[in-house]
Short mmCIF file of C-alpha atoms in Angstrom, two decimals:
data_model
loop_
_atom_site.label_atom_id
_atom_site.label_comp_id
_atom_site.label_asym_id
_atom_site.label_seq_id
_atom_site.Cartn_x
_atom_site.Cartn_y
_atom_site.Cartn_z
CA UNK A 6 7.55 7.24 -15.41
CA UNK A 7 10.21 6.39 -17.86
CA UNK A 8 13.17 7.48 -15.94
CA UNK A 9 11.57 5.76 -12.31
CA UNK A 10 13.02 2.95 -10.41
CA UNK A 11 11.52 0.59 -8.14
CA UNK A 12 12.93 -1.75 -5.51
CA UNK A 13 12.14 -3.23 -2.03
CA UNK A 14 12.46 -0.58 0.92
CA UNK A 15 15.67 0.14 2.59
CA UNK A 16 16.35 1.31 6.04
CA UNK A 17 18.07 4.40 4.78
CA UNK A 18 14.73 5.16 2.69
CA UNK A 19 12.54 5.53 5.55
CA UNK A 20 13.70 9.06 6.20
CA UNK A 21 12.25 9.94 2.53
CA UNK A 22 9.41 8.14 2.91
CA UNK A 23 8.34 9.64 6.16
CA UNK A 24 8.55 13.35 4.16
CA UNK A 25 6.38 12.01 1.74
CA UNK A 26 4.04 11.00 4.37
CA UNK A 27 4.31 13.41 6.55
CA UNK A 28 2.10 16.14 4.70
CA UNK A 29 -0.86 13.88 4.55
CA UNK A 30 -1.17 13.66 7.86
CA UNK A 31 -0.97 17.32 7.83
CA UNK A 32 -2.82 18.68 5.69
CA UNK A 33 -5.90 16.00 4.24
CA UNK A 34 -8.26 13.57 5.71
CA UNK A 35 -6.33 10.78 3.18
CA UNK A 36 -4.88 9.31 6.61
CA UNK A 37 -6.91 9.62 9.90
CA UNK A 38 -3.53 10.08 12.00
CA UNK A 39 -3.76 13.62 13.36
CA UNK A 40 -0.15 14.09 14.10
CA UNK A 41 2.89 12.71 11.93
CA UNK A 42 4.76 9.90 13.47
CA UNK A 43 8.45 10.36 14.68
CA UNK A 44 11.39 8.68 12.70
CA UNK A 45 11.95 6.75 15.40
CA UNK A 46 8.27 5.49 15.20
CA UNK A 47 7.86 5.15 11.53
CA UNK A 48 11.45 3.10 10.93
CA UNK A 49 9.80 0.64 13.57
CA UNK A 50 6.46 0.28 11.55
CA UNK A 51 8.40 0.20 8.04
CA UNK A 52 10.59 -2.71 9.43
CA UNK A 53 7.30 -4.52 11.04
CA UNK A 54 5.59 -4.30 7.97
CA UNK A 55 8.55 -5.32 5.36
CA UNK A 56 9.27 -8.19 7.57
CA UNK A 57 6.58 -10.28 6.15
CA UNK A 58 4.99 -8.09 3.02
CA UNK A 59 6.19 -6.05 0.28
CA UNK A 60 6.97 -2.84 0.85
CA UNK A 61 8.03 -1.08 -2.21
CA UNK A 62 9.68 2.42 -3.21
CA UNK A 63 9.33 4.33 -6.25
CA UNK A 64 12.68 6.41 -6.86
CA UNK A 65 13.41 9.01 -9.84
CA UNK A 66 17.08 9.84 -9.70
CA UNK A 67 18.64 10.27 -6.35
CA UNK A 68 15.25 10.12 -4.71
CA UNK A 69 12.31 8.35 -3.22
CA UNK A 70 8.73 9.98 -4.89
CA UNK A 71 6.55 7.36 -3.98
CA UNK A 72 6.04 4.30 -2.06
CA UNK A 73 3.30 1.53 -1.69
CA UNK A 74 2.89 -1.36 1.15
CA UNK A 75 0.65 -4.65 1.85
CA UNK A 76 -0.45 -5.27 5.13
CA UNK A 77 -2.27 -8.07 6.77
CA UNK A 78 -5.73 -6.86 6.84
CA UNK A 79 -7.26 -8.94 9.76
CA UNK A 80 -5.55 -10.36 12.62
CA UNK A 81 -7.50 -13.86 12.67
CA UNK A 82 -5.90 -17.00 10.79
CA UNK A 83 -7.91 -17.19 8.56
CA UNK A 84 -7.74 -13.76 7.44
CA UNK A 85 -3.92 -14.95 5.99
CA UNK A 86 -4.80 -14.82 2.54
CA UNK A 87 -5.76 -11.24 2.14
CA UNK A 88 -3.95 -7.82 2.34
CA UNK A 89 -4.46 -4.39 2.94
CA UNK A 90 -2.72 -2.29 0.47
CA UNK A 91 -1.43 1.29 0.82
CA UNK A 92 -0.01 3.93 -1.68
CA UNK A 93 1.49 7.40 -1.37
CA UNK A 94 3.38 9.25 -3.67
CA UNK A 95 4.80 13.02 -4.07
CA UNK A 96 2.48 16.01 -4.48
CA UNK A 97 4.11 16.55 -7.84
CA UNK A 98 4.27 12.98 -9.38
CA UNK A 99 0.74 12.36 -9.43
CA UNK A 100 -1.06 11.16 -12.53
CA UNK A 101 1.65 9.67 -14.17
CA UNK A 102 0.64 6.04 -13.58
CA UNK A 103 3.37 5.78 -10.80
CA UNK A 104 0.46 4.78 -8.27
CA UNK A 105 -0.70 2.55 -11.29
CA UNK A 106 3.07 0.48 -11.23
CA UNK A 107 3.19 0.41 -7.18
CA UNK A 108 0.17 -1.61 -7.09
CA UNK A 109 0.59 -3.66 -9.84
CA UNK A 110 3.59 -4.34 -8.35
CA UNK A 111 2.20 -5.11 -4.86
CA UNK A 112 -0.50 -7.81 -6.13
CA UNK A 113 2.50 -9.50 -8.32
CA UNK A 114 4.34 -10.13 -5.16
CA UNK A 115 1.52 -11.05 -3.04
CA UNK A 116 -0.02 -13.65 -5.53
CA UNK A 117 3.85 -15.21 -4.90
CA UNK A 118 2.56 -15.09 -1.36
CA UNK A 119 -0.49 -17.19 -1.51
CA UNK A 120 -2.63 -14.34 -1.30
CA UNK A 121 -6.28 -14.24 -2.94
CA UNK A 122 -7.69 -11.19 -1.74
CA UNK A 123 -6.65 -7.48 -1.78
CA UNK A 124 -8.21 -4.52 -0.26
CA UNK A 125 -8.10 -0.98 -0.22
CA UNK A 126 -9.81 1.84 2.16
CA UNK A 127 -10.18 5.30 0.84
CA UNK A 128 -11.04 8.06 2.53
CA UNK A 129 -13.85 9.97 0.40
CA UNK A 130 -13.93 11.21 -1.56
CA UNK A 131 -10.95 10.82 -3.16
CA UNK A 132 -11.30 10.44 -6.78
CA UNK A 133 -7.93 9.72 -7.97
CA UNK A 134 -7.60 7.22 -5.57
CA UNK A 135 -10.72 5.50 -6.34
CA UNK A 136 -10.13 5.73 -9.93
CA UNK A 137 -6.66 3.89 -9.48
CA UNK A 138 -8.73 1.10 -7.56
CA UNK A 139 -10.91 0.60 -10.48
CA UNK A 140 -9.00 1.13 -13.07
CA UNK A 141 -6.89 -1.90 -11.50
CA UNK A 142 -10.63 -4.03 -11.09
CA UNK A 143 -11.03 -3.37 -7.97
CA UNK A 144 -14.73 -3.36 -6.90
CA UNK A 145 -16.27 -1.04 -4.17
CA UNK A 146 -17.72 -3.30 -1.55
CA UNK A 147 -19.51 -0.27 0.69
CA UNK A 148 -18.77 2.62 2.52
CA UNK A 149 -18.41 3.26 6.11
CA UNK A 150 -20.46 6.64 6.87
CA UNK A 151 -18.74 9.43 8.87
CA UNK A 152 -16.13 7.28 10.25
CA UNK A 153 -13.50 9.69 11.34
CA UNK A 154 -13.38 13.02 11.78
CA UNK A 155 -10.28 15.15 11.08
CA UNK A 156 -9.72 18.73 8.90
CA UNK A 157 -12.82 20.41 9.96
CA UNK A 158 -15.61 17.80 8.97
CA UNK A 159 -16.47 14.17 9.22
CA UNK A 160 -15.33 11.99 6.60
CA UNK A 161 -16.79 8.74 4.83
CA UNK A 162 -14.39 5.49 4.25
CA UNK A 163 -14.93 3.35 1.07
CA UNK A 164 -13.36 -0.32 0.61
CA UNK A 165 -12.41 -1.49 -2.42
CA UNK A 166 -11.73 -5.26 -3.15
CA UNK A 167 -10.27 -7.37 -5.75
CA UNK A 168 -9.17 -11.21 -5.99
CA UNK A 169 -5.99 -11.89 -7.00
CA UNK A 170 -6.22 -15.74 -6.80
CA UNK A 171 -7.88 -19.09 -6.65
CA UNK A 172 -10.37 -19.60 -3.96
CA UNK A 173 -9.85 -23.54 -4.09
CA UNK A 174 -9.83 -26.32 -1.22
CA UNK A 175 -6.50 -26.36 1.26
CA UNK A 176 -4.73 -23.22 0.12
CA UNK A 177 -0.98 -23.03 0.48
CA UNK A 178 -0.39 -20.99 3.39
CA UNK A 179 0.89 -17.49 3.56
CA UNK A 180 4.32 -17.22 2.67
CA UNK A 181 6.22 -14.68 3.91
CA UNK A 182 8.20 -12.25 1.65
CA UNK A 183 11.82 -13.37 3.08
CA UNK A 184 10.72 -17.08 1.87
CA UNK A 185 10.16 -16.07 -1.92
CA UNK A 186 12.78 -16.18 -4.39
CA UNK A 187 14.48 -12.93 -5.15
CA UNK A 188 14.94 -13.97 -8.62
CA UNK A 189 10.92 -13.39 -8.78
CA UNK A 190 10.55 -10.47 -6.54
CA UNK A 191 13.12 -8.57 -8.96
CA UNK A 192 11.22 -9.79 -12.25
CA UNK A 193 8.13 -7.98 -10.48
CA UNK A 194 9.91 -5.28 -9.56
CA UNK A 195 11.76 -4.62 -12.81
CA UNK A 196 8.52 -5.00 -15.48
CA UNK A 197 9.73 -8.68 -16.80
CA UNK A 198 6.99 -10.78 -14.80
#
């Protein structure tokens, strides 16, 4: 992981992103999409997303391996103060604690966004990806059985949870990322926070 880089997404990553994503779709239950999204399509949802959370590349010389994203995970107010988080990296960068860093990166940014609770759905099994959830605290709240079906067979989702924050009286609101001081986003981003 040494000679990795990470940094806020750029239009002109999206391309390299989408490859990455792409063979999920494909070829594992990991995402319940059966078809991959056009270029067109994903730019739209990278630039939706990155508008108001983090949404962070991983990049090992002239490329992108691996990217990871916070969403809002429900739509009601008072749902602000939690995210959904997402990670995906290159078939052949796996296990090398890249998945680790995204996250980690992710919840340093989002506490800077008045966030107190993250989440995480995984498709199981999936035991790298639950490992990375608890090796980062995250507990597993329950499972939803059979809840999409997709490479031949029904498949189970289990959520993961972990606070990040204080739980106390009149929280600060949620803060989007364009608000935050860059200074702070690039001490998260670079190891120094």
């Amino acid at each position: 992981m040494n000679d990795c880089t990470f940094r806020l997404v750029r239009s002109e990553d999206v391309p390299e992103i989408l490859s990455i994503y792409a063979p999920y779709v494909r070829d594992t239950a990991v995402t319940f999409e059966y078809e991959p999204p056009s270029l067109a399509e994903f730019q739209k949802r990278v630039a939706d997303i990155s508008a108001e959370y983090p949404y962070v590349v991983c990049r090992s010389g002239q490329r992108v391996i691996g990217y990871a994203y916070a969403h809002r995970h429900m739509e009601r107010a008072a749902y602000q103060w939690n995210a959904e988080l997402s990670v995906y990296l290159d078939r052949g960068f796996h296990g090398r604690g890249i998945g680790k860093r995204l996250y980690e990166i992710l919840i340093g940014i989002l506490r800077l966004q008045n966030v107190k609770n993250v989440y995480g759905g995984v498709t199981s099994p999936n035991e790298k990806s639950e490992r990375l959830h608890e090796a980062l605290g995250f507990a597993r709240l329950g499972t939803y059985h059979n809840a999409g079906y997709k490479c031949g067979g029904w498949h189970d989702v289990s959520w993961f949870e972990k606070s990040i924050g204080e739980h106390g009286d009149e929280p600060a609101p949620f803060a989007p990322i364009q608000t935050l001081d860059d200074a702070l986003i690039e001490k998260i981003l670079s190891g120094r926070a």
